[in-house]
XYZ file of C-alpha atoms in Angstrom:
698
model
C -22.188 90.795 -35.790
C -19.637 88.137 -35.142
C -15.972 88.953 -34.530
C -13.138 86.536 -35.273
C -9.676 86.733 -33.836
C -6.918 85.382 -36.044
C -3.826 84.124 -34.229
C -0.664 83.773 -36.197
C 2.447 82.018 -34.935
C 5.823 81.329 -36.277
C 6.979 77.893 -37.534
C 9.316 77.546 -34.529
C 6.514 78.195 -32.078
C 4.347 75.591 -33.869
C 7.047 72.987 -33.507
C 7.330 73.734 -29.772
C 3.577 73.303 -29.338
C 3.593 70.024 -31.234
C 6.409 68.752 -29.014
C 4.547 69.726 -25.865
C 1.410 68.023 -27.104
C 3.321 64.843 -27.942
C 4.915 64.843 -24.489
C 1.501 65.255 -22.887
C 0.104 62.339 -24.900
C 3.140 60.214 -23.936
C 2.675 60.988 -20.234
C -1.003 60.130 -20.475
C -0.201 56.832 -22.202
C 2.395 56.034 -19.519
C -0.190 56.812 -16.836
C -2.698 54.477 -18.466
C -0.056 51.782 -18.734
C 0.946 52.128 -15.077
C -2.725 52.105 -14.080
C -3.298 48.921 -16.069
C -0.248 47.314 -14.473
C -1.421 48.322 -11.025
C -4.697 46.577 -11.683
C -3.104 43.298 -12.933
C -3.727 40.129 -10.920
C -0.431 38.638 -9.683
C 0.197 34.901 -9.471
C 1.946 34.533 -6.095
C 2.251 30.814 -5.292
C 1.519 27.286 -6.537
C 1.056 23.935 -4.811
C -0.353 20.521 -5.633
C -1.654 17.560 -3.663
C -2.727 14.005 -4.552
C -6.395 13.208 -3.954
C -8.121 9.830 -3.469
C -8.720 7.830 -6.635
C -5.467 8.935 -8.265
C -6.659 12.520 -8.821
C -4.374 15.556 -8.611
C -5.319 19.029 -7.356
C -3.200 22.015 -8.462
C -3.724 25.213 -6.493
C -2.777 28.653 -7.871
C -2.650 31.531 -5.355
C -3.228 35.140 -6.531
C -3.186 38.474 -4.741
C -6.866 38.990 -5.633
C -9.690 36.886 -7.125
C -8.495 35.541 -10.492
C -10.405 35.773 -13.781
C -12.048 32.780 -15.429
C -9.390 31.031 -17.566
C -10.007 30.063 -21.172
C -8.908 26.479 -21.750
C -8.223 24.201 -24.698
C -6.328 20.948 -25.226
C -3.989 19.314 -27.729
C -3.775 15.559 -28.296
C -0.244 15.272 -29.691
C 1.487 16.118 -27.473
C -1.103 15.742 -24.707
C -1.480 19.184 -23.125
C -4.068 21.363 -21.411
C -3.546 25.100 -21.957
C -5.134 27.846 -19.829
C -5.103 31.532 -20.875
C -5.787 34.157 -18.200
C -6.030 37.813 -19.242
C -4.924 40.552 -16.899
C -2.668 38.192 -14.928
C 1.103 38.409 -14.396
C 3.514 35.762 -13.174
C 5.069 36.787 -9.839
C 6.419 33.339 -8.897
C 10.049 33.914 -9.810
C 10.024 30.710 -11.899
C 8.659 29.721 -15.275
C 7.882 26.048 -14.577
C 7.124 23.559 -11.826
C 7.714 19.798 -11.904
C 4.775 17.669 -10.750
C 5.768 14.150 -11.902
C 2.587 12.170 -11.284
C 1.017 9.374 -13.315
C -1.021 11.806 -15.441
C 0.623 15.238 -15.104
C 4.302 15.787 -15.819
C 4.897 19.543 -15.412
C 3.330 22.992 -15.693
C 5.023 25.959 -17.381
C 4.115 29.669 -17.425
C 4.489 31.988 -20.434
C 3.840 35.738 -20.210
C 2.617 37.506 -23.331
C 1.657 41.123 -22.703
C -1.137 41.133 -20.135
C -1.958 37.465 -20.771
C -0.533 34.587 -18.694
C -0.556 31.178 -20.384
C -0.366 27.974 -18.285
C 0.755 24.971 -20.303
C 0.198 21.638 -18.508
C 2.204 18.771 -19.998
C 0.367 15.441 -19.582
C 1.714 11.923 -19.739
C -1.662 10.873 -21.132
C -4.901 12.663 -21.837
C -7.046 13.041 -18.720
C -10.196 14.838 -17.605
C -10.012 18.025 -15.567
C -12.188 20.670 -13.954
C -11.530 24.137 -12.505
C -13.102 26.192 -9.764
C -12.164 29.277 -7.733
C -12.217 29.873 -3.992
C -11.385 33.409 -2.853
C -7.955 34.271 -4.276
C -7.261 30.659 -5.263
C -7.835 28.858 -8.549
C -8.044 25.043 -8.334
C -7.426 22.674 -11.247
C -8.374 19.047 -10.527
C -7.104 16.412 -12.965
C -9.303 13.337 -12.732
C -9.971 10.004 -14.402
C -8.418 9.063 -17.719
C -10.656 9.513 -20.704
C -8.349 8.499 -23.526
C -7.710 10.569 -26.621
C -11.323 11.465 -27.137
C -11.345 14.322 -24.655
C -13.355 17.211 -26.035
C -11.215 20.224 -26.950
C -13.528 22.616 -25.091
C -14.484 22.410 -21.411
C -17.295 24.037 -19.486
C -15.424 25.713 -16.646
C -16.984 26.651 -13.356
C -17.278 30.355 -12.755
C -15.035 31.673 -9.967
C -16.576 31.528 -6.527
C -15.389 33.951 -3.932
C -15.310 33.255 -0.217
C -18.726 34.857 0.291
C -20.313 32.376 -2.118
C -18.630 29.408 -0.388
C -19.799 30.672 2.968
C -23.324 31.048 1.698
C -23.229 27.391 0.602
C -23.011 26.684 4.343
C -19.967 24.476 4.278
C -19.283 23.811 7.962
C -16.861 21.801 10.031
C -19.146 19.414 11.908
C -16.551 17.454 13.901
C -12.856 17.199 14.810
C -11.811 13.803 16.187
C -8.546 12.096 17.144
C -7.730 8.385 16.936
C -4.740 6.167 17.645
C -4.388 3.472 14.967
C -1.986 0.573 14.473
C 1.717 1.385 14.557
C 1.341 4.297 16.979
C -0.079 6.532 14.231
C -2.018 9.588 15.410
C -4.986 10.332 13.162
C -6.829 13.670 13.049
C -10.240 13.348 11.353
C -12.009 16.552 10.243
C -15.628 16.021 9.184
C -17.378 18.657 7.040
C -20.886 18.998 5.695
C -19.622 18.717 2.092
C -16.395 18.572 0.066
C -16.474 22.112 -1.352
C -14.019 23.781 1.042
C -10.599 24.820 -0.238
C -7.710 22.958 1.420
C -4.159 24.017 2.181
C -1.692 22.291 4.542
C 1.581 23.951 5.553
C 4.348 23.375 8.086
C 4.952 26.458 10.208
C 7.854 25.925 12.558
C 7.150 22.664 14.339
C 3.414 22.879 13.698
C 1.208 21.584 10.889
C -1.519 24.073 9.945
C -4.599 22.899 8.030
C -6.450 25.806 6.370
C -10.020 25.250 5.147
C -11.212 28.199 3.086
C -14.952 28.713 2.899
C -15.686 26.388 5.839
C -17.163 27.863 9.014
C -16.467 26.584 12.526
C -18.942 26.731 15.400
C -17.964 28.152 18.798
C -18.320 24.742 20.457
C -15.535 23.306 18.246
C -13.111 26.207 18.846
C -11.114 24.479 21.542
C -7.922 22.562 22.245
C -7.889 18.755 22.209
C -5.102 17.405 24.451
C -3.994 13.992 23.114
C -0.625 13.527 24.833
C -1.848 10.401 26.657
C -2.372 8.508 23.376
C 1.418 8.029 22.876
C 1.479 9.262 19.252
C 3.526 12.022 17.571
C 0.612 14.471 18.164
C 0.399 16.340 21.495
C -2.636 18.562 20.929
C -4.994 19.886 18.242
C -6.209 23.522 18.185
C -9.210 24.581 16.090
C -10.024 28.244 15.473
C -12.210 30.290 13.163
C -10.546 32.852 10.912
C -13.339 34.956 9.488
C -15.288 32.692 7.188
C -12.452 30.177 7.102
C -11.177 27.561 9.560
C -7.653 26.854 10.729
C -6.630 23.675 12.565
C -3.201 23.736 14.212
C -1.719 20.314 14.947
C 1.215 20.336 17.387
C 3.560 17.321 17.124
C 5.980 16.321 19.883
C 9.776 16.491 19.845
C 10.256 12.995 18.380
C 10.719 12.570 14.603
C 7.562 12.054 12.573
C 6.149 12.081 9.072
C 2.627 13.072 8.097
C 0.259 12.358 5.232
C -3.079 14.032 4.442
C -5.874 12.816 2.205
C -9.539 13.650 1.728
C -12.367 11.161 1.160
C -15.632 12.909 0.381
C -16.396 15.297 3.199
C -13.771 13.798 5.543
C -10.210 15.109 5.784
C -7.738 12.706 7.411
C -4.228 13.714 8.567
C -2.009 10.828 9.774
C 1.155 11.376 11.841
C 3.536 8.410 11.756
C 6.373 8.077 14.302
C 9.858 7.710 12.815
C 13.233 6.701 14.130
C 16.117 9.146 13.888
C 17.650 7.114 11.054
C 14.376 7.129 9.063
C 14.033 10.886 9.536
C 17.575 11.521 8.311
C 16.966 9.303 5.284
C 13.827 11.253 4.380
C 15.656 14.560 4.711
C 18.494 13.258 2.564
C 16.107 12.203 -0.195
C 14.210 15.494 -0.093
C 17.366 17.663 -0.101
C 20.483 15.943 -1.470
C 22.970 18.587 -0.261
C 24.648 18.080 3.106
C 27.704 20.382 3.023
C 28.545 23.136 5.458
C 26.282 26.145 4.956
C 27.964 29.374 3.839
C 27.110 32.923 2.718
C 28.409 34.297 -0.597
C 28.018 37.890 -1.754
C 30.166 38.724 -4.798
C 29.789 41.299 -7.550
C 31.623 40.500 -10.821
C 34.155 38.213 -9.168
C 36.340 35.702 -11.018
C 34.855 32.215 -11.332
C 38.255 30.751 -10.373
C 38.234 32.731 -7.132
C 34.775 31.436 -6.205
C 35.867 27.855 -6.934
C 38.952 28.321 -4.762
C 36.833 29.595 -1.841
C 34.439 26.629 -2.145
C 37.347 24.165 -2.277
C 38.818 25.658 0.909
C 35.461 25.346 2.678
C 35.155 21.712 1.529
C 38.821 21.033 2.399
C 39.499 19.639 -1.066
C 42.418 20.017 -3.448
C 41.358 21.942 -6.544
C 42.432 21.519 -10.189
C 40.885 24.039 -12.620
C 41.183 23.694 -16.384
C 42.682 26.618 -18.333
C 39.416 26.986 -20.277
C 37.598 28.085 -17.089
C 37.428 31.877 -17.029
C 34.967 34.760 -16.792
C 33.215 36.512 -13.918
C 30.096 35.792 -11.910
C 27.801 37.636 -9.488
C 26.544 35.674 -6.479
C 24.240 36.425 -3.556
C 23.663 33.253 -1.524
C 22.579 33.122 2.110
C 22.927 30.052 4.306
C 23.432 27.641 1.390
C 25.367 24.308 1.576
C 28.712 24.622 -0.159
C 28.006 21.636 -2.459
C 24.766 23.278 -3.597
C 26.614 26.564 -4.211
C 29.217 24.647 -6.228
C 26.523 23.054 -8.413
C 24.947 26.485 -8.975
C 28.248 27.972 -10.142
C 29.017 24.997 -12.402
C 25.590 24.937 -14.057
C 25.599 28.719 -14.545
C 28.936 28.655 -16.391
C 28.451 25.355 -18.294
C 31.055 23.539 -16.205
C 31.247 20.078 -14.687
C 33.257 18.416 -11.924
C 34.883 15.097 -11.112
C 36.126 14.159 -7.645
C 38.883 11.587 -7.194
C 39.653 11.097 -3.530
C 40.214 14.556 -2.065
C 40.999 16.148 -5.437
C 38.302 18.170 -7.229
C 38.672 18.653 -11.005
C 36.643 21.431 -12.688
C 36.483 21.887 -16.462
C 33.936 22.674 -19.186
C 31.284 19.943 -19.376
C 31.991 19.234 -23.054
C 35.700 18.832 -22.362
C 35.125 16.380 -19.490
C 32.677 14.365 -21.597
C 35.180 14.224 -24.481
C 37.996 13.195 -22.153
C 35.890 10.366 -20.690
C 34.941 9.233 -24.165
C 38.590 8.989 -25.117
C 39.336 7.046 -21.942
C 36.543 4.598 -22.698
C 37.855 4.079 -26.224
C 41.331 3.446 -24.816
C 39.972 0.905 -22.343
C 38.071 -0.766 -25.157
C 41.245 -0.997 -27.249
C 43.136 -2.439 -24.293
C 40.358 -4.968 -23.806
C 40.411 -5.938 -27.450
C 44.213 -6.272 -27.551
C 44.861 -7.829 -24.127
C 45.831 -11.521 -24.282
C 43.311 -14.106 -23.104
C 44.138 -16.469 -20.253
C 42.377 -19.626 -19.107
C 41.574 -20.399 -15.480
C 39.512 -22.976 -13.565
C 37.365 -21.783 -10.696
C 35.909 -24.170 -8.123
C 32.308 -23.482 -7.059
C 31.725 -24.586 -3.454
C 28.084 -24.001 -2.493
C 26.116 -23.515 -5.719
C 25.828 -25.320 -9.028
C 28.436 -24.406 -11.601
C 25.819 -23.961 -14.342
C 23.863 -21.581 -12.099
C 26.964 -19.456 -11.439
C 27.791 -19.424 -15.148
C 24.342 -17.978 -15.893
C 24.786 -15.349 -13.179
C 28.062 -14.174 -14.757
C 26.463 -13.915 -18.181
C 23.462 -12.059 -16.739
C 25.869 -9.562 -15.154
C 27.420 -8.998 -18.643
C 30.940 -9.702 -17.367
C 31.947 -11.840 -20.359
C 33.417 -9.988 -23.326
C 32.888 -10.890 -26.950
C 36.258 -12.643 -27.041
C 35.793 -14.645 -23.841
C 33.610 -17.576 -22.784
C 32.741 -19.717 -19.733
C 32.160 -23.486 -19.613
C 30.384 -25.079 -16.602
C 30.834 -28.698 -15.434
C 28.231 -29.692 -12.812
C 29.887 -33.069 -12.079
C 33.069 -31.478 -10.755
C 31.228 -28.198 -10.004
C 33.904 -26.175 -11.802
C 33.983 -23.281 -14.230
C 36.469 -22.955 -17.028
C 36.893 -19.244 -17.781
C 38.813 -17.812 -20.720
C 39.114 -14.032 -20.437
C 41.576 -11.197 -20.052
C 43.389 -10.943 -16.718
C 41.448 -7.866 -15.626
C 38.092 -9.347 -16.568
C 39.003 -12.674 -14.949
C 39.654 -10.927 -11.637
C 36.292 -9.136 -11.892
C 34.559 -12.491 -12.448
C 36.308 -13.946 -9.399
C 35.176 -11.037 -7.210
C 31.595 -11.476 -8.399
C 31.638 -15.231 -7.751
C 32.833 -14.676 -4.186
C 29.667 -12.665 -3.548
C 27.296 -15.287 -5.003
C 29.044 -18.541 -4.064
C 28.165 -18.564 -0.360
C 26.386 -21.105 1.810
C 22.627 -20.534 1.823
C 20.737 -20.643 5.099
C 18.411 -23.579 5.664
C 15.056 -23.269 7.362
C 12.777 -25.897 8.900
C 9.097 -24.995 8.784
C 6.848 -26.917 11.130
C 3.075 -26.677 10.996
C 0.662 -28.108 13.545
C -3.018 -28.571 12.794
C -5.040 -29.423 15.902
C -8.597 -30.677 15.397
C -10.699 -31.109 18.557
C -14.192 -32.607 18.509
C -16.759 -33.116 21.285
C -20.019 -35.016 20.659
C -22.957 -35.273 23.028
C -26.292 -37.053 22.405
C -29.275 -37.848 24.647
C -32.590 -39.590 23.876
C -35.595 -40.248 26.099
C -38.663 -42.203 24.911
C -41.534 -44.512 25.820
C -43.160 -47.619 24.359
C -46.240 -49.286 25.683
C -49.072 -51.635 24.762
C -52.131 -53.184 26.332
C -54.534 -56.104 25.853
C -57.532 -57.794 27.469
C -57.060 -61.175 29.115
C -56.922 -62.899 32.485
C -53.453 -63.038 33.933
C -51.108 -61.883 36.590
C -48.679 -58.978 37.282
C -45.323 -58.869 35.474
C -42.422 -56.450 36.206
C -38.875 -56.420 34.800
C -36.322 -54.552 32.661
C -34.832 -55.268 29.243
C -33.591 -53.623 26.084
C -35.312 -56.162 23.859
C -38.756 -55.676 22.327
C -39.676 -59.156 23.538
C -40.206 -57.544 26.975
C -43.695 -56.817 25.760
C -44.525 -60.472 25.759
C -46.558 -61.575 28.801
C -46.235 -65.317 29.383
C -49.446 -67.351 29.459
C -51.254 -64.368 28.001
C -52.310 -65.518 24.592
C -53.400 -62.809 22.291
C -53.970 -64.625 19.022
C -50.805 -66.538 19.949
C -48.571 -63.440 19.494
C -46.755 -60.824 21.651
C -48.690 -58.125 23.448
C -49.744 -55.509 20.863
C -47.409 -52.400 20.710
C -49.856 -49.505 20.805
C -47.275 -46.660 21.217
C -43.669 -46.972 19.908
C -41.648 -43.815 20.769
C -38.651 -45.524 22.337
C -34.996 -44.420 22.188
C -33.066 -45.753 19.195
C -29.838 -47.686 19.327
C -28.471 -49.353 22.441
C -30.656 -48.210 25.279
C -31.216 -48.597 28.956
C -34.869 -49.377 29.680
C -37.294 -50.056 32.482
C -40.262 -52.319 31.763
C -43.431 -52.482 33.856
C -46.363 -54.805 33.132
C -49.667 -55.706 34.610
C -51.967 -58.501 33.494
C -55.232 -60.057 34.614
C -57.397 -62.687 33.062
C -59.124 -60.044 31.074
C -56.583 -57.168 30.874
C -52.802 -56.725 30.270
C -50.676 -53.508 30.228
C -46.887 -53.246 29.478
C -44.799 -50.069 29.510
C -41.089 -49.544 28.626
C -39.246 -46.300 29.501
C -36.021 -46.130 27.430
C -33.130 -43.640 27.538
C -29.779 -43.272 25.783
C -26.909 -40.795 26.421
C -23.542 -40.783 24.657
C -20.479 -38.537 24.970
C -17.271 -38.555 22.966
C -14.107 -36.467 22.583
C -11.594 -36.658 19.760
C -8.353 -34.712 19.275
C -6.393 -35.050 16.048
C -2.944 -33.487 15.730
C -1.379 -33.242 12.254
C 2.214 -32.032 12.152
C 3.805 -31.661 8.700
C 7.451 -30.502 8.589
C 9.672 -29.510 5.702
C 13.232 -28.141 5.320
C 14.288 -25.850 2.488
C 16.901 -23.241 1.651
C 16.338 -19.509 1.837
C 14.108 -18.273 -0.967
C 13.288 -21.739 -2.349
C 9.751 -23.133 -2.370
C 9.076 -26.432 -0.569
C 6.074 -28.756 -0.740
C 5.034 -31.821 1.266
C 1.785 -33.780 1.232
C 0.332 -36.982 2.651
C -3.046 -38.587 1.968
C -4.988 -40.881 -0.292
C -6.887 -40.891 -3.560
C -10.638 -41.473 -3.362
C -12.295 -43.000 -6.454
C -15.573 -41.700 -7.839
C -17.643 -42.340 -10.937
C -18.223 -39.957 -13.790
C -20.703 -40.434 -16.627
C -20.100 -38.748 -19.962
C -22.032 -39.626 -23.123
C -23.342 -42.724 -21.417
C -19.868 -44.022 -20.581
C -18.992 -44.613 -16.938
C -15.413 -43.972 -15.879
C -13.554 -43.964 -12.590
C -11.624 -40.876 -11.534
C -9.723 -40.078 -8.360
C -9.828 -37.144 -5.972
C -6.895 -36.337 -3.687
C -7.637 -36.227 0.040
C -4.376 -34.900 1.474
C -2.659 -32.990 4.224
C -0.215 -30.620 2.478
C 2.176 -27.781 3.291
C 3.425 -25.431 0.551
C 5.858 -22.734 1.772
C 8.444 -20.263 0.461
C 10.638 -18.701 3.199
C 12.736 -15.534 3.017
C 15.144 -14.473 5.769
C 14.927 -10.789 6.707
C 17.293 -8.756 8.907
C 17.047 -9.488 12.625
C 16.419 -13.240 12.119
C 12.877 -12.540 10.997
C 11.507 -14.993 8.449
C 8.871 -14.030 5.881
C 6.697 -16.983 4.842
C 4.409 -17.451 1.845
C 2.163 -20.287 3.080
C -0.528 -22.559 1.761
C -1.820 -25.296 4.094
C -4.514 -27.826 3.106
C -6.210 -30.442 5.301
C -8.792 -32.672 3.614
C -10.866 -35.464 5.143
C -13.467 -37.925 3.896
C -16.965 -36.703 4.691
C -20.408 -38.190 4.416
C -21.533 -40.617 1.741
C -24.154 -39.063 -0.493
C -27.428 -40.697 -1.560
C -26.049 -41.528 -5.000
C -23.107 -43.349 -3.471
C -20.635 -40.545 -3.994
C -18.280 -39.622 -1.155
C -18.115 -36.037 0.093
C -14.759 -34.440 0.965
C -14.345 -31.922 3.797
C -11.663 -29.338 2.994
C -9.844 -26.847 5.235
C -7.377 -24.552 3.476
C -5.283 -21.555 4.560
C -3.230 -19.279 2.291
C -1.420 -16.285 3.812
C 1.814 -14.297 4.165
C 3.361 -13.751 7.600
C 6.638 -12.608 9.186
C 7.820 -14.614 12.212
C 10.952 -14.426 14.354
C 13.262 -17.432 14.341
C 11.913 -20.165 16.653
C 8.668 -18.381 17.522
C 5.234 -19.954 17.106
C 2.189 -18.035 15.940
C -1.424 -19.015 15.347
C -2.278 -18.500 11.706
C -6.001 -19.048 12.063
C -8.775 -21.156 13.470
C -12.218 -22.460 12.628
C -14.761 -23.127 15.384
C -18.085 -24.890 14.749
C -20.829 -25.532 17.317
C -23.851 -27.474 16.071
C -26.831 -27.897 18.426
C -30.074 -29.703 17.630
C -33.202 -30.622 19.632
C -35.963 -32.898 18.307
C -39.377 -33.860 19.728
C -41.340 -36.820 18.303
C -44.943 -37.088 19.521
C -48.387 -38.434 18.744
C -50.583 -35.666 17.304
C -53.043 -34.173 19.784
C -52.231 -36.673 22.523
C -48.656 -35.426 22.768
C -49.861 -31.869 23.422
C -51.795 -32.748 26.600
C -50.054 -31.260 29.684
C -48.214 -33.857 31.814
C -49.995 -36.860 30.286
C -48.679 -35.815 26.888
C -45.190 -37.040 27.927
C -46.534 -40.611 27.558
C -46.845 -39.894 23.846
C -43.441 -38.112 23.249
C -39.832 -38.845 22.454
C -37.079 -36.177 22.913
C -33.630 -36.113 21.270
C -30.851 -33.575 22.066
C -27.522 -33.420 20.190
C -24.502 -31.085 20.547
C -21.444 -31.368 18.277
C -18.427 -29.059 18.673
C -15.410 -28.927 16.370
C -12.406 -26.588 16.461
C -9.436 -26.364 14.081
C -6.288 -24.378 15.016
C -3.259 -23.914 12.749
C 0.186 -23.132 14.225
C 3.435 -22.400 12.361
C 7.015 -22.412 13.681
C 10.022 -21.554 11.435
C 13.522 -22.400 12.686
C 16.933 -21.566 11.239
C 19.184 -24.604 11.036
C 22.337 -22.907 12.267
C 24.469 -26.025 12.759
C 25.031 -26.336 9.021
C 26.005 -22.739 8.451
C 29.682 -22.100 7.910
C 31.599 -18.863 7.522
C 31.412 -17.224 4.122
C 34.516 -16.491 2.168
């Protein structure tokens, strides 16, 4: 038998129980929420680096391995959007500026437990993603136009263990000194899959390669102080399954650049002067004021402005519309940066005139300047016009007139007339505008430097030729002995030795050609005659041709000089024969530009033609030597622009088949010819400033 217990409670007690149950459910929900938050992946840092081929790599650092993002694109505007669930933004900023050819910026939007990355593109481009440990990499690659597919196949995240299993290894660490005193660190890896991060820590540059192992033999210090570059030594060390390379620069200023080509990572350290280093720092960080600390809680904006003006030692004028309070916590910040922060936070703007600083609402300053511009425009429109004549001393009046119009210094009411015969300008303008035109003319109307450019083309030739040959004949007849020497073939004739009434027959003719020196031997009897001629020729010759074109021109103006002849040649077209001409010239085409330190930049083109061999069809060949280059030369110095060296050697042997191959005796059936032709062309250039004609500028 079953027993049931019935519990009765009052309405008040029921309400209490319901409240306790609701509180318990709320606590449990809060616990689940906190647990979910504790498990969220935090985005901690971002960086980007340019890769070879115009690619861009964006690196996102998380506190743990990130999830695979879901990506899609939009064409108008061009954007790539990545959604990552279970990720929170811990950067402290909602956007980063990238400003490259393809990618403009990246912004972050948090919606619940989803982080959205919106990448604004200047034009649609391809991309790919992959993960390494706690890092997510997005590589934007080649342009693909507007036809980029809206969905991408993304690589699954790879943790460090996977990268290590791929056996990415550092196979070599080398150091080189290249032109300009640049120290180059070359890191060679087995593939290009390692994650890369480069940071400056103190006075060191640390290269971190995630997922790349380093052997014990490479974990050492490379001392490179003797190479006279900004780098003193390179330390390589293994950090678990990753590799760190610490590069220690010296005390002198430097700048570095890193790029990766395939499996090679190259880090270049360029030496800088102190002035170049300061200029780089100024461009990177435009604030240069004294650094201060500010820690205020709900303090008057006017009070903060007064403190900043005292630090800057400026007089301060604050508009009545400036009011309100501000909270500041700044540590070691330049005062001009702190001032900009305060102004931008409160919608204010500043103008500095001398040592007086004016602060007012931005809209009020803009309106005031607009009114001032309108007043100036009214003054310009109502001011009387005056006429003046301005003498141009060193330039053409028409050229100066065009410069003034290009500078937009002539108002709608005014005009300028140029007279090149008297080299004067007639200007009709307001007095204020006329004075501005005069100041501008004083900057342009100055004497221009003149430059003489002298080129020397030296052609040296050396010819050598040697021939050695033999001619001989024999016959049967009674006679006597004959000996003598001659360079004439009639030496073969033996007097009173009739052989059909003609000269002695020439059985072998392998004699030297041209003018020769010969030795003739003959023997004759009543029944037999033999004549032999040994001939030899050797010639040597040397030729040196110096061509020296010169030309004078003004700074920045092209000059051209040529000397030569026109060679006629025939052309046949549709059966009609016509005569045309080809230039065979020595020419110099140059454009000089004077740089600081009396260094002269030259754009050069030098041509040296000569008449060559006559072809079988009667046409004449033309030998051409041409040089086109850009160089920088100090005033009065001579440099060699280039040279061409040719060495032609040839050896010939003429012989009677079979008989000429017999050892020793075969020389009676041979003729040898040796030739050696050398030719060398050197081109020199010498620019000189013509200082005698330079006067003082106004």
